[in-house]
Amino acid sequence: MLKSIGIHHITAMVNDAQRNIDFYTNVLGLRLVKRTVNFDRPEVYHLYFGDNSGHPGTIITFFPWEKQLKGRIGTGQVGVTSYAIPNQSMSVWKDRLQQFGLEFKRTSRFGEAILAFRDSDGLELELIERQIKSSNHEIIGFAGATLFSAQPNKTAEILESLFGMECVGEEDGFLRFKGEALVGNTIDIKLTPSVRGLMGAGTFHHIALRANDEKELNEWRELLLDKGYNPTEVRDRNYFKSIYFHDEGGILFEIATDSPGFTVDESIEQLGEGLMLPQWLEAKREALEKQLPKVEVRRVEGNQS
Ligand code: ZN
């Protein structure tokens, strides 16, 4: 049976590219691992943040577009993205969020301590303590994501019978599924109703699960067609190949291959430094560079100590 070991990446929409870079590199301490454009709409950036080498399971991506209207978090969306931090890191992170003037809430779910807060565009984020070995308190990768499905049972079936994830429990209105990866291995489905989601800035756009290779991707595509879903053709995203489909709960899923990864056009040392374009957009480079806002990775200090 086909099995996804966990989350490949999660993608969201935001307004300001520089603010987005400042937040994810400075507050969360992630690395900008790729600066490219939305292949379907090249006048908009596509920014990727992850661990040092951009491993699947650590990657959050954004389409920053200034003129985009604000969306509303709700049904039919990934509602919350969660990051894994090592055990005993909570107080360090509380201090850090406070330094940056961010409000947070301490909660717990499935026996795990959680810090819940919002990013600079209102996206809901969590830090979850996990038992993963680490020499510091930094984010290790995703813990997982919470889906606000319009039809939780149908989405649960997708996670179980399509992605081969295991249902490991239900608690306080959340159903938890688990994959075998070390990071990005839990997906929770919220069982209580939410308002209807509206796509726009400050909302998550889709969640991508991991496929080993293109052969698996094609098998998934066949399986989706058999089950009556309507997957896209295999698309070449330069750093991975992928397909997309909507489930009955309104969630936009992507399935993406682990390879070739982000070092296909930049060395590990240089990840995120240049504006990288796929071959078919190189002819438009000059025009795009003029049109896209100037951005940089820079140090921003939290000052509210
Ligand atoms: Zn994607």
Short mmCIF file of C-alpha atoms and ligand atoms in Angstrom, two decimals:
data_model
loop_
_atom_site.label_atom_id
_atom_site.label_comp_id
_atom_site.label_asym_id
_atom_site.label_seq_id
_atom_site.Cartn_x
_atom_site.Cartn_y
_atom_site.Cartn_z
CA MET A 1 0.00 0.00 0.00
CA LEU A 2 1.10 3.57 -0.73
CA LYS A 3 2.18 5.45 2.34
CA SER A 4 3.21 9.04 2.91
CA ILE A 5 5.60 9.43 5.82
CA GLY A 6 4.45 12.99 6.52
CA ILE A 7 4.19 16.60 5.45
CA HIS A 8 6.43 17.85 2.61
CA HIS A 9 5.55 21.56 2.80
CA ILE A 10 2.73 23.94 3.71
CA THR A 11 1.94 27.04 1.66
CA ALA A 12 0.24 30.28 2.70
CA MET A 13 -0.67 33.69 1.34
CA VAL A 14 0.60 36.92 2.88
CA ASN A 15 0.83 40.59 1.94
CA ASP A 16 4.35 41.89 2.41
CA ALA A 17 7.41 39.91 1.30
CA GLN A 18 9.97 41.71 3.50
CA ARG A 19 7.78 41.45 6.61
CA ASN A 20 7.35 37.74 5.84
CA ILE A 21 11.12 37.21 5.53
CA ASP A 22 11.76 39.18 8.73
CA PHE A 23 9.28 37.08 10.71
CA TYR A 24 10.28 33.60 9.59
CA THR A 25 14.03 34.17 9.67
CA ASN A 26 14.26 36.32 12.81
CA VAL A 27 11.39 35.26 15.07
CA LEU A 28 11.28 31.58 14.09
CA GLY A 29 14.96 31.31 13.15
CA LEU A 30 14.30 29.46 9.89
CA ARG A 31 16.44 29.82 6.79
CA LEU A 32 15.18 31.34 3.54
CA VAL A 33 16.11 28.36 1.38
CA LYS A 34 14.62 29.50 -1.92
CA ARG A 35 13.62 32.79 -3.46
CA THR A 36 11.71 32.15 -6.65
CA VAL A 37 8.39 33.16 -8.22
CA ASN A 38 4.97 31.58 -8.36
CA PHE A 39 5.41 29.44 -11.49
CA ASP A 40 1.73 29.93 -12.36
CA ARG A 41 1.95 33.70 -11.77
CA PRO A 42 5.56 34.84 -12.04
CA GLU A 43 4.96 38.47 -11.02
CA VAL A 44 4.49 37.15 -7.45
CA TYR A 45 7.35 35.80 -5.31
CA HIS A 46 7.38 32.26 -4.00
CA LEU A 47 9.47 32.20 -0.81
CA TYR A 48 10.51 28.96 0.90
CA PHE A 49 11.72 28.75 4.51
CA GLY A 50 13.05 25.63 6.21
CA ASP A 51 15.95 24.06 8.03
CA ASN A 52 19.51 24.65 6.86
CA SER A 53 19.31 22.36 3.84
CA GLY A 54 15.58 22.60 3.22
CA HIS A 55 14.56 19.06 4.16
CA PRO A 56 10.99 18.00 3.39
CA GLY A 57 8.97 18.31 6.59
CA THR A 58 10.56 21.65 7.47
CA ILE A 59 9.37 23.78 4.54
CA ILE A 60 6.81 26.57 4.78
CA THR A 61 6.25 28.58 1.61
CA PHE A 62 4.54 31.89 0.83
CA PHE A 63 3.03 33.84 -2.02
CA PRO A 64 3.47 37.44 -0.81
CA TRP A 65 1.29 39.86 -2.73
CA GLU A 66 0.65 43.38 -1.48
CA LYS A 67 -2.71 43.92 -3.18
CA GLN A 68 -4.26 40.69 -2.02
CA LEU A 69 -7.34 41.03 0.18
CA LYS A 70 -7.29 39.62 3.66
CA GLY A 71 -8.74 36.10 3.89
CA ARG A 72 -10.51 34.42 6.78
CA ILE A 73 -9.25 31.32 8.55
CA GLY A 74 -11.93 28.65 8.58
CA THR A 75 -13.47 25.57 7.06
CA GLY A 76 -11.81 24.11 3.99
CA GLN A 77 -8.31 25.16 5.01
CA VAL A 78 -5.24 24.16 6.92
CA GLY A 79 -6.14 26.13 10.05
CA VAL A 80 -2.92 25.84 12.05
CA THR A 81 0.69 24.96 11.26
CA SER A 82 2.72 23.50 14.12
CA TYR A 83 6.47 23.41 14.60
CA ALA A 84 8.40 20.93 16.70
CA ILE A 85 10.80 22.27 19.32
CA PRO A 86 12.92 20.09 21.64
CA ASN A 87 11.60 19.26 25.10
CA GLN A 88 12.38 21.87 27.76
CA SER A 89 12.40 24.68 25.17
CA MET A 90 9.09 26.28 26.03
CA SER A 91 10.39 28.98 28.36
CA VAL A 92 13.12 30.00 25.91
CA TRP A 93 10.49 30.40 23.21
CA LYS A 94 8.11 32.29 25.49
CA ASP A 95 10.88 34.80 26.13
CA ARG A 96 11.66 35.03 22.45
CA LEU A 97 8.04 35.68 21.43
CA GLN A 98 7.76 38.26 24.20
CA GLN A 99 10.90 39.99 22.95
CA PHE A 100 9.24 40.40 19.58
CA GLY A 101 6.07 41.71 21.22
CA LEU A 102 3.98 38.70 20.21
CA GLU A 103 1.02 37.46 22.21
CA PHE A 104 0.80 33.76 22.84
CA LYS A 105 -1.32 31.17 24.60
CA ARG A 106 -0.14 28.06 26.38
CA THR A 107 -2.27 25.03 25.68
CA SER A 108 -1.84 21.29 25.25
CA ARG A 109 -3.18 18.59 22.98
CA PHE A 110 -2.56 14.85 23.00
CA GLY A 111 -0.38 15.29 26.07
CA GLU A 112 2.00 17.73 24.39
CA ALA A 113 2.79 21.28 25.58
CA ILE A 114 1.91 23.94 23.01
CA LEU A 115 2.58 27.66 22.51
CA ALA A 116 -0.01 29.15 20.15
CA PHE A 117 0.55 32.51 18.43
CA ARG A 118 0.13 34.29 15.11
CA ASP A 119 2.62 35.35 12.47
CA SER A 120 2.93 38.87 11.04
CA ASP A 121 -0.04 38.24 8.70
CA GLY A 122 -2.30 36.56 11.25
CA LEU A 123 -1.56 32.95 10.32
CA GLU A 124 -2.06 30.61 13.26
CA LEU A 125 1.13 28.89 14.37
CA GLU A 126 2.08 26.58 17.21
CA LEU A 127 5.29 25.42 18.81
CA ILE A 128 4.98 21.91 20.21
CA GLU A 129 7.51 20.24 22.47
CA ARG A 130 8.57 16.90 21.02
CA GLN A 131 11.07 14.31 22.16
CA ILE A 132 13.62 14.87 19.43
CA LYS A 133 17.32 15.04 20.20
CA SER A 134 18.83 18.46 19.61
CA SER A 135 21.75 20.45 20.94
CA ASN A 136 19.78 23.72 21.06
CA HIS A 137 16.23 25.08 21.38
CA GLU A 138 15.69 25.84 17.70
CA ILE A 139 12.78 24.64 15.60
CA ILE A 140 13.48 21.16 14.23
CA GLY A 141 10.84 21.13 11.53
CA PHE A 142 7.08 20.82 11.45
CA ALA A 143 5.34 18.99 14.22
CA GLY A 144 2.28 18.87 12.00
CA ALA A 145 -0.83 20.72 10.92
CA THR A 146 -4.47 21.03 11.92
CA LEU A 147 -7.04 20.74 9.15
CA PHE A 148 -10.37 22.60 9.37
CA SER A 149 -12.28 20.23 7.13
CA ALA A 150 -15.89 20.79 6.07
CA GLN A 151 -16.27 17.00 6.22
CA PRO A 152 -13.93 15.64 8.91
CA ASN A 153 -14.88 12.01 8.26
CA LYS A 154 -14.07 12.25 4.56
CA THR A 155 -10.75 13.98 5.27
CA ALA A 156 -9.97 11.30 7.87
CA GLU A 157 -10.56 8.67 5.24
CA ILE A 158 -8.16 10.42 2.85
CA LEU A 159 -5.44 10.47 5.51
CA GLU A 160 -5.98 6.80 6.33
CA SER A 161 -6.79 5.10 3.07
CA LEU A 162 -4.99 7.35 0.59
CA PHE A 163 -1.94 8.48 2.56
CA GLY A 164 -1.65 5.39 4.78
CA MET A 165 -1.41 7.43 7.99
CA GLU A 166 -2.50 5.86 11.23
CA CYS A 167 -5.30 7.27 13.39
CA VAL A 168 -3.73 7.43 16.86
CA GLY A 169 -6.43 9.08 18.93
CA GLU A 170 -9.22 11.55 19.52
CA GLU A 171 -9.09 14.24 22.18
CA ASP A 172 -11.01 17.45 22.88
CA GLY A 173 -12.52 17.62 19.42
CA PHE A 174 -9.38 16.70 17.49
CA LEU A 175 -8.59 13.50 15.62
CA ARG A 176 -4.87 12.75 15.25
CA PHE A 177 -3.14 10.92 12.41
CA LYS A 178 0.49 9.93 12.39
CA GLY A 179 3.06 9.14 9.71
CA GLU A 180 6.52 7.61 10.04
CA ALA A 181 8.72 10.67 9.42
CA LEU A 182 10.69 12.25 12.25
CA VAL A 183 9.27 15.73 11.56
CA GLY A 184 5.96 16.82 10.07
CA ASN A 185 4.47 13.52 11.09
CA THR A 186 1.15 14.44 12.72
CA ILE A 187 -2.00 15.77 11.12
CA ASP A 188 -4.92 16.72 13.35
CA ILE A 189 -8.46 17.15 12.08
CA LYS A 190 -10.59 19.61 14.02
CA LEU A 191 -13.98 18.01 14.60
CA THR A 192 -15.84 21.05 15.90
CA PRO A 193 -17.29 23.45 13.31
CA SER A 194 -15.49 26.64 12.21
CA VAL A 195 -16.66 29.63 10.19
CA ARG A 196 -16.38 29.20 6.45
CA GLY A 197 -12.85 29.92 5.33
CA LEU A 198 -12.14 32.59 2.74
CA MET A 199 -8.95 32.37 0.78
CA GLY A 200 -6.73 35.45 0.98
CA ALA A 201 -3.79 36.97 2.81
CA GLY A 202 -3.28 35.47 6.24
CA THR A 203 -4.63 32.01 5.33
CA PHE A 204 -2.99 28.75 4.41
CA HIS A 205 -3.40 27.76 0.78
CA HIS A 206 -2.53 24.07 0.71
CA ILE A 207 -0.69 21.24 2.41
CA ALA A 208 1.70 18.94 0.55
CA LEU A 209 2.41 15.38 1.66
CA ARG A 210 5.55 13.46 0.81
CA ALA A 211 6.03 10.98 -2.03
CA ASN A 212 9.34 9.16 -2.46
CA ASP A 213 9.61 9.60 -6.18
CA GLU A 214 7.73 10.22 -9.40
CA LYS A 215 6.74 6.57 -9.73
CA GLU A 216 4.87 6.79 -6.42
CA LEU A 217 3.39 10.12 -7.47
CA ASN A 218 1.90 8.50 -10.56
CA GLU A 219 0.54 5.62 -8.48
CA TRP A 220 -1.16 8.14 -6.20
CA ARG A 221 -2.60 9.89 -9.21
CA GLU A 222 -4.08 6.60 -10.48
CA LEU A 223 -5.47 5.81 -7.04
CA LEU A 224 -7.11 9.25 -6.82
CA LEU A 225 -8.71 8.77 -10.24
CA ASP A 226 -9.96 5.31 -9.13
CA LYS A 227 -11.52 6.86 -6.03
CA GLY A 228 -13.30 9.48 -8.13
CA TYR A 229 -11.12 12.49 -7.28
CA ASN A 230 -9.90 14.95 -9.83
CA PRO A 231 -6.11 15.26 -9.49
CA THR A 232 -4.05 17.57 -11.72
CA GLU A 233 -1.45 16.31 -14.14
CA VAL A 234 2.04 15.88 -12.66
CA ARG A 235 3.58 19.35 -12.48
CA ASP A 236 7.28 20.14 -12.49
CA ARG A 237 7.98 22.50 -9.58
CA ASN A 238 11.75 22.41 -10.21
CA TYR A 239 12.52 21.35 -6.62
CA PHE A 240 9.94 18.55 -6.64
CA LYS A 241 7.24 17.12 -8.87
CA SER A 242 3.69 17.25 -7.65
CA ILE A 243 -0.04 16.74 -8.15
CA TYR A 244 -2.92 18.60 -6.51
CA PHE A 245 -6.48 17.66 -5.60
CA HIS A 246 -9.30 18.92 -3.40
CA ASP A 247 -10.90 16.53 -0.94
CA GLU A 248 -14.60 16.63 0.01
CA GLY A 249 -13.73 18.68 3.07
CA GLY A 250 -12.51 21.50 0.84
CA ILE A 251 -8.83 21.01 1.70
CA LEU A 252 -6.39 21.51 -1.16
CA PHE A 253 -3.85 18.69 -0.93
CA GLU A 254 -0.65 18.41 -2.90
CA ILE A 255 1.54 15.33 -3.12
CA ALA A 256 5.19 16.25 -3.71
CA THR A 257 8.35 14.21 -4.30
CA ASP A 258 11.29 14.48 -1.89
CA SER A 259 13.74 14.85 -4.77
CA PRO A 260 15.47 16.65 -6.36
CA GLY A 261 15.23 19.22 -3.53
CA PHE A 262 16.47 22.78 -3.15
CA THR A 263 20.13 22.19 -4.00
CA VAL A 264 19.21 21.48 -7.63
CA ASP A 265 20.03 25.10 -8.62
CA GLU A 266 22.01 26.51 -5.65
CA SER A 267 24.65 25.03 -3.36
CA ILE A 268 23.73 24.42 0.29
CA GLU A 269 25.87 27.43 1.27
CA GLN A 270 24.06 29.72 -1.14
CA LEU A 271 20.46 28.59 -0.64
CA GLY A 272 18.06 31.54 -0.73
CA GLU A 273 20.59 34.11 -1.92
CA GLY A 274 19.62 34.58 -5.54
CA LEU A 275 16.33 34.94 -7.38
CA MET A 276 16.06 31.49 -8.91
CA LEU A 277 13.88 31.00 -11.98
CA PRO A 278 12.91 27.86 -13.83
CA GLN A 279 14.40 27.55 -17.32
CA TRP A 280 11.23 28.66 -19.07
CA LEU A 281 11.16 31.97 -17.16
CA GLU A 282 14.82 32.94 -17.60
CA ALA A 283 13.94 34.98 -20.70
CA LYS A 284 11.75 37.20 -18.49
CA ARG A 285 14.31 37.63 -15.72
CA GLU A 286 15.05 41.29 -16.29
CA ALA A 287 11.39 42.31 -16.34
CA LEU A 288 10.60 40.19 -13.29
CA GLU A 289 13.51 41.58 -11.27
CA LYS A 290 12.27 45.08 -12.02
CA GLN A 291 8.70 44.23 -11.05
CA LEU A 292 9.28 42.23 -7.86
CA PRO A 293 9.81 44.21 -4.63
CA LYS A 294 13.41 44.35 -3.36
CA VAL A 295 13.83 42.08 -0.34
CA GLU A 296 16.70 40.93 1.85
CA VAL A 297 17.44 38.60 4.73
CA ARG A 298 18.39 41.00 7.52
CA ARG A 299 18.74 40.95 11.27
CA VAL A 300 15.75 42.32 13.15
CA GLU A 301 16.09 42.50 16.92
CA GLY A 302 13.19 41.92 19.24
CA ASN A 303 13.30 44.90 21.54
CA GLN A 304 10.58 44.35 24.14
CA SER A 305 12.65 42.70 26.82
ZN ZN B 1 2.87 23.40 -2.74
#
